């Protein structure tokens, strides 16, 4: 499965109402660590169809970033049944990201 661009308009359907665990990546195009993390997030999306992987551009959707209390990026949130079950801020290796989804 490919990475889904999450915006205010598709957030409820793609994240809150998803029957799968969702990995949300809050990022910005100008953020160096975000660029380092992006290939890992895309790899997870390709290798794990049982997970919805979404990216939220904090410059375009600041309202969603505020809703999640994002103060630093990259920020990753694992959401299951509409609730945040785990989160991490900064660069994380693939194994740590996968571990936070369980």
PDB file of C-alpha atoms in Angstrom:
ATOM      1  CA  UNK A   1       0.000   0.000   0.000  1.00  0.00           C
ATOM      2  CA  UNK A   2       1.219   3.503  -0.681  1.00  0.00           C
ATOM      3  CA  UNK A   3       1.495   6.455   1.656  1.00  0.00           C
ATOM      4  CA  UNK A   4      -1.706   8.490   1.977  1.00  0.00           C
ATOM      5  CA  UNK A   5      -1.551  12.275   2.182  1.00  0.00           C
ATOM      6  CA  UNK A   6      -3.649  13.154   5.226  1.00  0.00           C
ATOM      7  CA  UNK A   7      -5.447  16.482   5.281  1.00  0.00           C
ATOM      8  CA  UNK A   8      -8.219  17.980   7.332  1.00  0.00           C
ATOM      9  CA  UNK A   9     -10.721  16.843   4.702  1.00  0.00           C
ATOM     10  CA  UNK A  10      -9.803  13.114   4.728  1.00  0.00           C
ATOM     11  CA  UNK A  11      -8.589  12.814   8.354  1.00  0.00           C
ATOM     12  CA  UNK A  12     -11.803  11.431   9.818  1.00  0.00           C
ATOM     13  CA  UNK A  13     -12.289   8.808   7.114  1.00  0.00           C
ATOM     14  CA  UNK A  14      -8.620   7.794   6.745  1.00  0.00           C
ATOM     15  CA  UNK A  15      -7.543   7.897  10.395  1.00  0.00           C
ATOM     16  CA  UNK A  16     -10.393   8.012  12.910  1.00  0.00           C
ATOM     17  CA  UNK A  17     -12.664   5.573  11.066  1.00  0.00           C
ATOM     18  CA  UNK A  18      -9.925   3.231   9.816  1.00  0.00           C
ATOM     19  CA  UNK A  19     -10.296  -0.437  10.727  1.00  0.00           C
ATOM     20  CA  UNK A  20      -6.492  -0.743  10.519  1.00  0.00           C
ATOM     21  CA  UNK A  21      -3.736   0.684  12.690  1.00  0.00           C
ATOM     22  CA  UNK A  22      -2.609   4.030  11.256  1.00  0.00           C
ATOM     23  CA  UNK A  23       0.935   5.397  11.278  1.00  0.00           C
ATOM     24  CA  UNK A  24       0.865   9.190  10.973  1.00  0.00           C
ATOM     25  CA  UNK A  25       4.051  10.998   9.982  1.00  0.00           C
ATOM     26  CA  UNK A  26       3.978  14.744  10.728  1.00  0.00           C
ATOM     27  CA  UNK A  27       6.654  16.393   8.583  1.00  0.00           C
ATOM     28  CA  UNK A  28       7.692  19.487   6.628  1.00  0.00           C
ATOM     29  CA  UNK A  29       9.478  19.689   3.284  1.00  0.00           C
ATOM     30  CA  UNK A  30      12.277  21.839   4.767  1.00  0.00           C
ATOM     31  CA  UNK A  31      12.987  19.461   7.690  1.00  0.00           C
ATOM     32  CA  UNK A  32      16.256  17.482   7.352  1.00  0.00           C
ATOM     33  CA  UNK A  33      15.386  14.676   9.816  1.00  0.00           C
ATOM     34  CA  UNK A  34      11.974  14.367   8.119  1.00  0.00           C
ATOM     35  CA  UNK A  35      13.729  13.730   4.797  1.00  0.00           C
ATOM     36  CA  UNK A  36      15.853  11.030   6.453  1.00  0.00           C
ATOM     37  CA  UNK A  37      12.762   9.360   7.916  1.00  0.00           C
ATOM     38  CA  UNK A  38      10.621   9.529   4.784  1.00  0.00           C
ATOM     39  CA  UNK A  39      12.150   6.497   2.950  1.00  0.00           C
ATOM     40  CA  UNK A  40      11.644   4.365   6.068  1.00  0.00           C
ATOM     41  CA  UNK A  41       7.988   5.420   6.322  1.00  0.00           C
ATOM     42  CA  UNK A  42       7.484   4.641   2.626  1.00  0.00           C
ATOM     43  CA  UNK A  43       9.171   1.246   3.070  1.00  0.00           C
ATOM     44  CA  UNK A  44       6.811   0.413   5.945  1.00  0.00           C
ATOM     45  CA  UNK A  45       3.834   1.379   3.764  1.00  0.00           C
ATOM     46  CA  UNK A  46       5.052  -0.896   0.959  1.00  0.00           C
ATOM     47  CA  UNK A  47       5.862  -3.863   3.212  1.00  0.00           C
ATOM     48  CA  UNK A  48       2.875  -3.728   5.586  1.00  0.00           C
ATOM     49  CA  UNK A  49      -0.500  -3.530   3.807  1.00  0.00           C
ATOM     50  CA  UNK A  50      -2.187  -4.201   7.169  1.00  0.00           C
ATOM     51  CA  UNK A  51      -1.151  -0.679   8.270  1.00  0.00           C
ATOM     52  CA  UNK A  52      -2.405   2.617   6.864  1.00  0.00           C
ATOM     53  CA  UNK A  53       0.539   4.997   6.533  1.00  0.00           C
ATOM     54  CA  UNK A  54      -0.316   8.665   6.304  1.00  0.00           C
ATOM     55  CA  UNK A  55       1.781  11.809   6.041  1.00  0.00           C
ATOM     56  CA  UNK A  56       0.680  15.193   7.363  1.00  0.00           C
ATOM     57  CA  UNK A  57       2.505  18.286   6.114  1.00  0.00           C
ATOM     58  CA  UNK A  58       2.545  20.591   9.154  1.00  0.00           C
ATOM     59  CA  UNK A  59       2.928  23.687   6.959  1.00  0.00           C
ATOM     60  CA  UNK A  60      -0.232  22.823   5.003  1.00  0.00           C
ATOM     61  CA  UNK A  61      -2.283  21.286   7.829  1.00  0.00           C
ATOM     62  CA  UNK A  62      -1.226  23.089  10.980  1.00  0.00           C
ATOM     63  CA  UNK A  63      -4.647  22.451  12.488  1.00  0.00           C
ATOM     64  CA  UNK A  64      -4.023  18.679  12.558  1.00  0.00           C
ATOM     65  CA  UNK A  65      -0.556  19.246  14.020  1.00  0.00           C
ATOM     66  CA  UNK A  66      -2.110  21.348  16.787  1.00  0.00           C
ATOM     67  CA  UNK A  67      -4.772  18.711  17.417  1.00  0.00           C
ATOM     68  CA  UNK A  68      -2.016  16.151  18.049  1.00  0.00           C
ATOM     69  CA  UNK A  69       0.115  18.591  20.056  1.00  0.00           C
ATOM     70  CA  UNK A  70       3.021  18.378  17.610  1.00  0.00           C
ATOM     71  CA  UNK A  71       5.792  20.715  18.781  1.00  0.00           C
ATOM     72  CA  UNK A  72       8.763  19.123  16.958  1.00  0.00           C
ATOM     73  CA  UNK A  73       9.048  17.184  13.735  1.00  0.00           C
ATOM     74  CA  UNK A  74       9.298  14.544  12.544  1.00  0.00           C
ATOM     75  CA  UNK A  75       6.616  13.211  14.849  1.00  0.00           C
ATOM     76  CA  UNK A  76       5.121   9.756  14.407  1.00  0.00           C
ATOM     77  CA  UNK A  77       1.804   8.701  15.917  1.00  0.00           C
ATOM     78  CA  UNK A  78       0.304   5.216  15.960  1.00  0.00           C
ATOM     79  CA  UNK A  79      -3.500   5.430  15.963  1.00  0.00           C
ATOM     80  CA  UNK A  80      -5.811   2.468  16.523  1.00  0.00           C
ATOM     81  CA  UNK A  81      -9.603   2.674  16.723  1.00  0.00           C
ATOM     82  CA  UNK A  82      -9.337   6.466  16.613  1.00  0.00           C
ATOM     83  CA  UNK A  83      -7.031   6.643  19.674  1.00  0.00           C
ATOM     84  CA  UNK A  84      -3.316   7.407  19.835  1.00  0.00           C
ATOM     85  CA  UNK A  85      -1.612   4.264  21.147  1.00  0.00           C
ATOM     86  CA  UNK A  86       1.985   5.402  20.754  1.00  0.00           C
ATOM     87  CA  UNK A  87       4.095   8.310  19.569  1.00  0.00           C
ATOM     88  CA  UNK A  88       7.699   9.262  18.985  1.00  0.00           C
ATOM     89  CA  UNK A  89       9.461  12.485  18.046  1.00  0.00           C
ATOM     90  CA  UNK A  90      12.594  12.728  15.944  1.00  0.00           C
ATOM     91  CA  UNK A  91      14.311  10.183  13.761  1.00  0.00           C
ATOM     92  CA  UNK A  92      13.631   6.545  14.673  1.00  0.00           C
ATOM     93  CA  UNK A  93      14.958   3.355  13.078  1.00  0.00           C
ATOM     94  CA  UNK A  94      12.502   1.109  11.256  1.00  0.00           C
ATOM     95  CA  UNK A  95      12.456  -1.524  14.024  1.00  0.00           C
ATOM     96  CA  UNK A  96      11.393   1.054  16.630  1.00  0.00           C
ATOM     97  CA  UNK A  97       8.650   2.398  14.396  1.00  0.00           C
ATOM     98  CA  UNK A  98       7.271  -1.095  13.753  1.00  0.00           C
ATOM     99  CA  UNK A  99       7.428  -1.888  17.482  1.00  0.00           C
ATOM    100  CA  UNK A 100       5.304   1.170  18.343  1.00  0.00           C
ATOM    101  CA  UNK A 101       2.519  -0.079  16.055  1.00  0.00           C
ATOM    102  CA  UNK A 102       1.769  -3.161  18.158  1.00  0.00           C
TER     103      UNK A 102
END
